[in-house]
CSV table of C-alpha atoms and ligand atoms in Angstrom, one decimal:
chain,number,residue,atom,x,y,z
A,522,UNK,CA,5.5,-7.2,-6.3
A,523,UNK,CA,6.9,-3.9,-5.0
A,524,UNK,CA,4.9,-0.8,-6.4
A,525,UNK,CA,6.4,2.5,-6.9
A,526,UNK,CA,5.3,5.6,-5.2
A,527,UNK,CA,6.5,8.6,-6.1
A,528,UNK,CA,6.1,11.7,-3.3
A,529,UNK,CA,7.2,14.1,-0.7
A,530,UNK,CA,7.5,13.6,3.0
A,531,UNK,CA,5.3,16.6,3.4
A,532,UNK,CA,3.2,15.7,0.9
A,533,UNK,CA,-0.8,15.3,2.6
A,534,UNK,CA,-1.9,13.6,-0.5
A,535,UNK,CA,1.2,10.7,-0.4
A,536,UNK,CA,0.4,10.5,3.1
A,537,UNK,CA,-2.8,9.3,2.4
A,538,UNK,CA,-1.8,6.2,0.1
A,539,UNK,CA,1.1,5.3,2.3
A,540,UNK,CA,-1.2,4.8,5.1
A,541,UNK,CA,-3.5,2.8,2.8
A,542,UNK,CA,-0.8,1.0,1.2
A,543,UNK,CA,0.2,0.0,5.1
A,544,UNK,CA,-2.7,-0.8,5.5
A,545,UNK,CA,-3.5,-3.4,3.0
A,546,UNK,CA,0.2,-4.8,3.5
A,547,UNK,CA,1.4,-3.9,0.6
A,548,UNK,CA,5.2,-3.6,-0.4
A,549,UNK,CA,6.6,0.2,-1.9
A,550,UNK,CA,9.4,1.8,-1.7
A,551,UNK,CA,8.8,5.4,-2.4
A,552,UNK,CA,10.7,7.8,-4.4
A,553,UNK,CA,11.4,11.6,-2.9
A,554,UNK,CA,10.1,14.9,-5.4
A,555,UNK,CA,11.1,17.7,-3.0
A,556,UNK,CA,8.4,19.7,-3.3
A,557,UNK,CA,10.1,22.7,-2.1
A,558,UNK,CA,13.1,22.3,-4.6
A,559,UNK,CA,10.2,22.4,-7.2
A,560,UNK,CA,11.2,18.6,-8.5
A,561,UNK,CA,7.6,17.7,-9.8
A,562,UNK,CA,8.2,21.1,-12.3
A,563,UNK,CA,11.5,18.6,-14.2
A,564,UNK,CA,10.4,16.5,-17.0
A,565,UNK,CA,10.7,13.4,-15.9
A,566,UNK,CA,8.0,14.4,-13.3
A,567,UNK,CA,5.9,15.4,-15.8
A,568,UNK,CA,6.2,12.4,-17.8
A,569,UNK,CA,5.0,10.7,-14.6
A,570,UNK,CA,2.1,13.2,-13.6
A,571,UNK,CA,1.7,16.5,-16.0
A,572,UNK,CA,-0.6,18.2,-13.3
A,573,UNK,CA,3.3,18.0,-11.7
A,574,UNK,CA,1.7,16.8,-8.1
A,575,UNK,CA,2.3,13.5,-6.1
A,576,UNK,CA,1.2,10.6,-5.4
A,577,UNK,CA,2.3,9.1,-7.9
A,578,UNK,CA,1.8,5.1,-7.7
A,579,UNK,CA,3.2,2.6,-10.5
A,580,UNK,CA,3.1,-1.0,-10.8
A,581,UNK,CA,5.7,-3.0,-12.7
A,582,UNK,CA,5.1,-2.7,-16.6
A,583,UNK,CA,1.4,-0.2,-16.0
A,584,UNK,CA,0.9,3.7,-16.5
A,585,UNK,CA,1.0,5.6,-13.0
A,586,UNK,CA,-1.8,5.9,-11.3
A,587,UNK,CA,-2.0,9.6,-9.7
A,588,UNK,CA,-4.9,11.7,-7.4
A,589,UNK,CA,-4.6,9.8,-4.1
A,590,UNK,CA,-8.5,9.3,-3.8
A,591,UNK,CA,-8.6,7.3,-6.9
A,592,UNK,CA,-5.8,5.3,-5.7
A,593,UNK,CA,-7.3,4.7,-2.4
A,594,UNK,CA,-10.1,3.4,-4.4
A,595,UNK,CA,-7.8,1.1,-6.5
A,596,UNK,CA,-6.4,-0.2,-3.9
A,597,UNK,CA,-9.6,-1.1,-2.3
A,598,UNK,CA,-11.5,-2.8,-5.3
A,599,UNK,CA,-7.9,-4.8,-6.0
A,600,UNK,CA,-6.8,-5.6,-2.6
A,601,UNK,CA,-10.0,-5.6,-0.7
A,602,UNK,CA,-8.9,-7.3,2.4
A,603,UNK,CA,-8.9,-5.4,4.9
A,604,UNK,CA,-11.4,-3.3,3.6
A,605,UNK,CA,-11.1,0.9,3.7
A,606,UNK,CA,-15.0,1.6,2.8
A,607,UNK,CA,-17.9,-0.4,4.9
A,608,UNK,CA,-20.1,-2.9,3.1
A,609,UNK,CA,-23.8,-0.8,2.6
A,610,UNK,CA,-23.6,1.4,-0.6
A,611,UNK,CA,-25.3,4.1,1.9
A,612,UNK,CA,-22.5,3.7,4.3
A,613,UNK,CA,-19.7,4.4,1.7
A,614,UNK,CA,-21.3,6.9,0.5
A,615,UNK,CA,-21.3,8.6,3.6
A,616,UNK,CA,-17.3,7.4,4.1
A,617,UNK,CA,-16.2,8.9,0.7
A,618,UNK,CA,-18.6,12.6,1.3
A,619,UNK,CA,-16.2,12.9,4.8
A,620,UNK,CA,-13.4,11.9,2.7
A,621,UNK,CA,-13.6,14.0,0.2
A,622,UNK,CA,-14.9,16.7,2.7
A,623,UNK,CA,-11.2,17.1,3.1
A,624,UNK,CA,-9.4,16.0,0.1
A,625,UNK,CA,-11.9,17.7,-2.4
A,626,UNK,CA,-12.7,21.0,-0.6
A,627,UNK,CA,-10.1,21.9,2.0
A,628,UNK,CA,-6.5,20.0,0.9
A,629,UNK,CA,-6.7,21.7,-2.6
A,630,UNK,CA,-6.9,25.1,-1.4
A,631,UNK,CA,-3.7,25.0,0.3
A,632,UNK,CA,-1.2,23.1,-2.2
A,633,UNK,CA,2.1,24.8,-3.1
A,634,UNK,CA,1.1,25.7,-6.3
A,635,UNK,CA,-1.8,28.0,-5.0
A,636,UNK,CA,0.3,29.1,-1.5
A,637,UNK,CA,2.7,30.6,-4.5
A,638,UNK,CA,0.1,31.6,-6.7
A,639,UNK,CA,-1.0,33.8,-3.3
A,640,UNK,CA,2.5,35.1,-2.7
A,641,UNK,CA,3.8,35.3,-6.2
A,642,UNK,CA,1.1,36.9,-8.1
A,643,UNK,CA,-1.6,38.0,-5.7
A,644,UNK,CA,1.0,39.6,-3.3
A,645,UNK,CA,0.0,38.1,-0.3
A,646,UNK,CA,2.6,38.3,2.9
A,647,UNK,CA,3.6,35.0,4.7
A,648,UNK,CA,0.6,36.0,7.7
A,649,UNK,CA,-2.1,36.7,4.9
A,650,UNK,CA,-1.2,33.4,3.4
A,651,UNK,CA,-0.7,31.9,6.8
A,652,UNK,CA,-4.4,33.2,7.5
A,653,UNK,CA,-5.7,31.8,4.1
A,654,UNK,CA,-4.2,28.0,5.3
A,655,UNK,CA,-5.4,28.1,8.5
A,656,UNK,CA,-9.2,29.8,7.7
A,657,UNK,CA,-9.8,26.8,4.8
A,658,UNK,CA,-8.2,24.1,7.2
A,659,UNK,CA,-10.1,25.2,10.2
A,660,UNK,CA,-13.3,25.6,8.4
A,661,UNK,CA,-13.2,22.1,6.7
A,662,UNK,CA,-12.4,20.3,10.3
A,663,UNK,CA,-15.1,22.2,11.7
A,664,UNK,CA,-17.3,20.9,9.6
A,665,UNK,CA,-16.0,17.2,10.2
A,666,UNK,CA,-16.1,17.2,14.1
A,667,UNK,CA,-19.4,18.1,13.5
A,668,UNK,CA,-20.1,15.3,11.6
A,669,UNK,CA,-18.5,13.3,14.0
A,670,UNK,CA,-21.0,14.6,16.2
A,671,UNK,CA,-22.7,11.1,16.7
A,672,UNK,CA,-20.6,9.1,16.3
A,673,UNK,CA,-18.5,7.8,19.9
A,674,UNK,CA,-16.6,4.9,18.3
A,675,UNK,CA,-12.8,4.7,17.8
A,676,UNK,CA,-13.1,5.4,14.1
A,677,UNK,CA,-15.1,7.9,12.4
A,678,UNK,CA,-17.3,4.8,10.5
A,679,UNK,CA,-17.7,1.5,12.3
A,680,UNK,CA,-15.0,-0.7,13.7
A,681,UNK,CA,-12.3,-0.5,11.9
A,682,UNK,CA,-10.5,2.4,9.8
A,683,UNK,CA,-12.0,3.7,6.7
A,684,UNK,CA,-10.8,5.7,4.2
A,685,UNK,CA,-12.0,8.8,6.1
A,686,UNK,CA,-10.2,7.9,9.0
A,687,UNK,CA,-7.2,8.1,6.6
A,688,UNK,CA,-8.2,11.7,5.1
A,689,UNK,CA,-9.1,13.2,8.6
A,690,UNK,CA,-5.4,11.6,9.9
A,691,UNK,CA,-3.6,13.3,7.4
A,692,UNK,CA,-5.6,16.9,7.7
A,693,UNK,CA,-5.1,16.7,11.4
A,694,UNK,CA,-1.4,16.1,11.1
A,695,UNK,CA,-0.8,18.4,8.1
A,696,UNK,CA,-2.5,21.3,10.9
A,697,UNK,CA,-0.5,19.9,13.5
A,698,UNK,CA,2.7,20.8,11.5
A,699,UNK,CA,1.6,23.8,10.0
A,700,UNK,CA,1.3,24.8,13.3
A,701,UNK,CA,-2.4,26.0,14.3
A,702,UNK,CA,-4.4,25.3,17.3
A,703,UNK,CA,-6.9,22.2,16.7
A,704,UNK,CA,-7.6,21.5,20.7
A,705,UNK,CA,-11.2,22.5,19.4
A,706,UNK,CA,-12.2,19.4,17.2
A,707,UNK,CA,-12.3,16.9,19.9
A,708,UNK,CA,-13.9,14.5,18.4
A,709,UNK,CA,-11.3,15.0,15.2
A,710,UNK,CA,-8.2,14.5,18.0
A,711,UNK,CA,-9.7,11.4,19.4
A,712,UNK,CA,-10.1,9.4,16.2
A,713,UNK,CA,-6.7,10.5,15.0
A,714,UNK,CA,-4.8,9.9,18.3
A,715,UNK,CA,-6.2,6.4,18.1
A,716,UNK,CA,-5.5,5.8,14.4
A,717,UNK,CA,-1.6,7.3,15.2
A,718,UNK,CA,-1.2,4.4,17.7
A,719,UNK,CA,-1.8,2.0,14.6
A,720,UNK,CA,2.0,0.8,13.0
A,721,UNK,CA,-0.2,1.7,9.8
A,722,UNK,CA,-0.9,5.1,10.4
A,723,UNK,CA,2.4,5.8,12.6
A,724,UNK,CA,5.0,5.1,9.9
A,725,UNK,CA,2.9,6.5,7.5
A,726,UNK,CA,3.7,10.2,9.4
A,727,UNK,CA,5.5,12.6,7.5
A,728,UNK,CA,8.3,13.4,10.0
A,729,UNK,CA,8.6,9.1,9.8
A,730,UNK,CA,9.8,9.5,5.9
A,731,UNK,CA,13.1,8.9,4.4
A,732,UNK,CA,13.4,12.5,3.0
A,733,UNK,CA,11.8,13.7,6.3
A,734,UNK,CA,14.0,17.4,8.1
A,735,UNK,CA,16.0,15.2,10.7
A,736,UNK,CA,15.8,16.4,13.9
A,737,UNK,CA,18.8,18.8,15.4
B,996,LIG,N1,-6.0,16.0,-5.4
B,996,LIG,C1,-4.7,15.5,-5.5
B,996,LIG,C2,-3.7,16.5,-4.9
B,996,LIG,C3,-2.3,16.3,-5.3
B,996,LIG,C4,-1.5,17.5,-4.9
B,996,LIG,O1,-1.8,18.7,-5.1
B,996,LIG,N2,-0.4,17.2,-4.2
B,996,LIG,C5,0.5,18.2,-3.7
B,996,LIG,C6,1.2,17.7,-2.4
B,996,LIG,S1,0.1,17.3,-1.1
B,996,LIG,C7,1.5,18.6,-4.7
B,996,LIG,O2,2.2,17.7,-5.2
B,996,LIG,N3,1.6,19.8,-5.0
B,996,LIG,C8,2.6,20.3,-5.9
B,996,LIG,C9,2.3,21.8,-6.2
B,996,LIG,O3,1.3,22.3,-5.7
B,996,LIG,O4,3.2,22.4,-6.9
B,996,LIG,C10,-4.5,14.2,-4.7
B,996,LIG,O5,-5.3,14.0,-3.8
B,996,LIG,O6,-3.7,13.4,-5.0
């Protein structure tokens, strides 16, 4: 069965399920809303996902399923080998508070829909907004390297990755992109230098995607 995901090369929060999707060996071909044409505003976006934001992900003959945590989890309770979250409630507990760390508190603050808001209607210029990104990124990484602070394994949970490894991945990279100095979070670079040599995580990376800027 091929599954359908609808999102954007630059897109943090496609990202994440391609990586899991990858992960679990699982077949999708994925379907390009250019994010900076404003393709998830059209109708037949909406019709898909009316908060008009990817991922998108749809199975032959089901409703999408859309917000890439609750698609991680899908994925997880469905395909469950390998698994994304260790085995002790206590232990995914403390996977899904890093995850959503990120995905909850930082990723959401810097969308396009609230980067425009900023320029559009508060008036912001392209270094206030800039400053905005890179004050709710920084802050949110800080925070995870120092919950990393422990921890000296490959991962940022146990042996294998976990669905925080996939969130921290795709913060790192979105910063990475954006632009903005992360040599600080060590421990962050480690885990996600390690998790980039993974075919999973590699052709998951944004500049990897079909719709991907080729370079000049
Ligand atoms: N919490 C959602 C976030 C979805 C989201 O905002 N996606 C962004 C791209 S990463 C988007 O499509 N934004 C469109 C917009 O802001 O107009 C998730 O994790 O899936």
């Amino acid at each position: 069965m091929t599954m359908d995901l609808y999102g954007f090369w630059r897109s943090l929060a496609t990202f994440r399920v391609r990586i899991a999707l990858n992960l679990k060996g699982l077949d999708y071909r994925e379907h390009p809303i250019d994010l900076f044409k404003g393709e998830q505003h059209e109708a037949s976006f909406r019709a898909i996902n009316p908060m008009t934001a990817v991922p998108a992900l749809v199975e032959p003959g089901q409703p999408p399923l859309t917000q890439s945590m609750a698609i991680m989890e899908y994925l997880e309770e469905v395909y469950p080998d390998p698994p994304l979250l260790p085995a002790s409630p206590r232990a995914r507990a403390h996977v899904r508070a890093m995850a959503m760390l990120l995905v909850s508190d930082a990723h959401p603050l810097t969308v396009p829909r609230v980067r425009n808001y900023l320029s559009d209607v508060v008036g912001l210029d392209e270094p206030a907004r800039m400053a905005w990104i890179t004050h709710w990124s920084r802050a949110a990484l800080g925070a995870f390297e120092q919950q990393l602070a422990t921890s000296a394994g490959p991962f940022c949970a146990g042996p294998s990755p976990t669905i925080a490894d996939i969130c921290l991945v795709t913060q790192m990279v979105g910063a990475r992109l954006t632009g903005f100095d992360t040599s600080q979070f060590h421990a962050c670079n480690r885990i996600v230098d390690h998790c980039l040599e993974l075919e999973a995580f590699a052709r998951a990376h944004p500049l990897k995607q079909q719709d991907a800027p080729r370079p000049r």
